Amino acid sequence: PDWDTHKNELCRVHRFTLDITAMGAIAPRNLTFGVCAGSCQYPIAYPTKDTHNSRFRSLLIAYDQIPAAQRPPPPCCSPVQNARMQGQTVTMRRNGKLVFTYLSDLLPKCGCF
């Protein structure tokens, strides 16, 4: 996906589907998981989760009396918690053997840090 298309949206979960057959997966053919992407600009808007650190950094960036070289980097959108999601068993063939891998927690909750 083109992640630049999400840079002007608020920080949130974006669903991403990946064709995993190229990695040797037999079933399922696709794996869907969540990726955090989006903006954490001041003021950080509800329902985006944030921290005291991200609020303080946002205020310092917004305060134009601080020289740009001394301003901290902006808060970034990242997982704050993994949400429970129905697990998925991925079947792969490795060295002529079937390997079963159980995956869960593929849908994070996102916030600004």
CSV table of C-alpha atoms in Angstrom, one decimal:
chain,number,residue,atom,x,y,z
A,1,PRO,CA,0.0,0.0,0.0
A,2,ASP,CA,1.0,3.6,-0.4
A,3,TRP,CA,1.4,4.8,3.2
A,4,ASP,CA,1.8,8.4,2.1
A,5,THR,CA,-1.9,8.5,1.3
A,6,HIS,CA,-2.6,8.1,5.1
A,7,LYS,CA,-0.2,10.8,6.4
A,8,ASN,CA,-3.0,13.5,6.5
A,9,GLU,CA,-5.4,11.2,8.3
A,10,LEU,CA,-5.6,10.8,12.0
A,11,CYS,CA,-3.5,8.0,13.6
A,12,ARG,CA,-5.5,4.8,13.4
A,13,VAL,CA,-5.4,1.1,12.4
A,14,HIS,CA,-5.3,0.4,8.6
A,15,ARG,CA,-6.1,-3.2,7.5
A,16,PHE,CA,-3.4,-4.7,5.3
A,17,THR,CA,-3.8,-7.9,3.4
A,18,LEU,CA,-0.6,-9.8,2.3
A,19,ASP,CA,-0.4,-12.6,-0.2
A,20,ILE,CA,1.8,-15.1,1.8
A,21,THR,CA,2.0,-17.8,-0.9
A,22,ALA,CA,5.4,-16.4,-2.0
A,23,MET,CA,6.7,-17.2,1.5
A,24,GLY,CA,5.6,-20.8,1.1
A,25,ALA,CA,2.2,-20.7,2.7
A,26,ILE,CA,-0.3,-23.3,1.6
A,27,ALA,CA,-3.3,-22.1,3.5
A,28,PRO,CA,-4.6,-19.5,3.9
A,29,ARG,CA,-3.4,-17.7,0.8
A,30,ASN,CA,-3.8,-14.2,2.3
A,31,LEU,CA,-3.1,-12.9,5.8
A,32,THR,CA,-4.9,-9.7,7.1
A,33,PHE,CA,-3.4,-7.7,9.9
A,34,GLY,CA,-3.5,-4.2,11.2
A,35,VAL,CA,-0.9,-1.5,10.7
A,36,CYS,CA,-0.8,1.8,12.6
A,37,ALA,CA,-0.5,4.9,10.3
A,38,GLY,CA,-1.6,8.5,10.3
A,39,SER,CA,-0.9,11.9,11.7
A,40,CYS,CA,-0.3,12.9,15.4
A,41,GLN,CA,-0.5,16.7,14.9
A,42,TYR,CA,-1.3,19.1,17.7
A,43,PRO,CA,-3.8,19.0,19.1
A,44,ILE,CA,-4.1,15.2,19.1
A,45,ALA,CA,-7.7,14.6,18.5
A,46,TYR,CA,-10.0,12.1,20.2
A,47,PRO,CA,-10.4,9.1,19.7
A,48,THR,CA,-6.6,8.8,19.1
A,49,LYS,CA,-4.9,7.7,22.3
A,50,ASP,CA,-1.9,9.8,23.4
A,51,THR,CA,0.5,10.2,26.2
A,52,HIS,CA,1.7,13.1,28.3
A,53,ASN,CA,5.0,12.9,26.4
A,54,SER,CA,3.3,13.2,23.0
A,55,ARG,CA,1.2,16.2,24.2
A,56,PHE,CA,4.2,17.9,25.6
A,57,ARG,CA,6.2,17.3,22.4
A,58,SER,CA,3.3,18.6,20.3
A,59,LEU,CA,3.1,21.8,22.4
A,60,LEU,CA,6.9,22.4,22.0
A,61,ILE,CA,6.6,21.9,18.2
A,62,ALA,CA,3.6,24.3,18.0
A,63,TYR,CA,5.4,27.0,20.1
A,64,ASP,CA,7.2,28.9,17.4
A,65,GLN,CA,9.5,30.7,19.8
A,66,ILE,CA,11.7,27.6,20.0
A,67,PRO,CA,14.3,27.4,17.2
A,68,ALA,CA,13.5,24.6,14.8
A,69,ALA,CA,16.9,22.9,15.5
A,70,GLN,CA,15.9,22.6,19.2
A,71,ARG,CA,12.4,21.3,18.7
A,72,PRO,CA,11.8,17.6,19.3
A,73,PRO,CA,10.6,15.3,16.6
A,74,PRO,CA,6.8,15.0,16.3
A,75,PRO,CA,4.9,12.2,18.0
A,76,CYS,CA,4.5,9.2,15.8
A,77,CYS,CA,1.6,6.8,15.3
A,78,SER,CA,2.4,3.3,16.7
A,79,PRO,CA,0.7,0.4,18.4
A,80,VAL,CA,-0.3,1.0,22.0
A,81,GLN,CA,-1.9,-2.4,22.6
A,82,ASN,CA,-2.7,-5.5,20.6
A,83,ALA,CA,-6.3,-6.4,20.4
A,84,ARG,CA,-7.4,-10.0,20.7
A,85,MET,CA,-8.6,-11.3,17.4
A,86,GLN,CA,-9.6,-14.7,16.3
A,87,GLY,CA,-6.4,-16.6,15.7
A,88,GLN,CA,-5.4,-18.0,12.4
A,89,THR,CA,-3.4,-21.1,11.6
A,90,VAL,CA,-1.0,-20.7,8.7
A,91,THR,CA,0.2,-23.9,7.0
A,92,MET,CA,3.5,-23.8,5.3
A,93,ARG,CA,5.8,-26.3,3.6
A,94,ARG,CA,9.5,-26.2,4.8
A,95,ASN,CA,12.1,-28.8,3.8
A,96,GLY,CA,9.3,-31.1,2.6
A,97,LYS,CA,7.4,-31.0,5.9
A,98,LEU,CA,4.2,-29.2,6.7
A,99,VAL,CA,4.6,-26.6,9.4
A,100,PHE,CA,1.6,-25.2,11.3
A,101,THR,CA,1.9,-21.7,12.9
A,102,TYR,CA,-0.8,-20.2,15.0
A,103,LEU,CA,-1.0,-16.4,14.7
A,104,SER,CA,-3.0,-14.1,16.9
A,105,ASP,CA,-3.0,-10.4,18.0
A,106,LEU,CA,-2.8,-9.2,14.5
A,107,LEU,CA,-4.9,-6.1,15.1
A,108,PRO,CA,-3.3,-3.4,17.2
A,109,LYS,CA,-4.8,-0.4,18.8
A,110,CYS,CA,-3.0,2.7,17.7
A,111,GLY,CA,-1.9,5.9,19.5
A,112,CYS,CA,0.6,8.7,19.4
A,113,PHE,CA,3.9,8.5,21.2
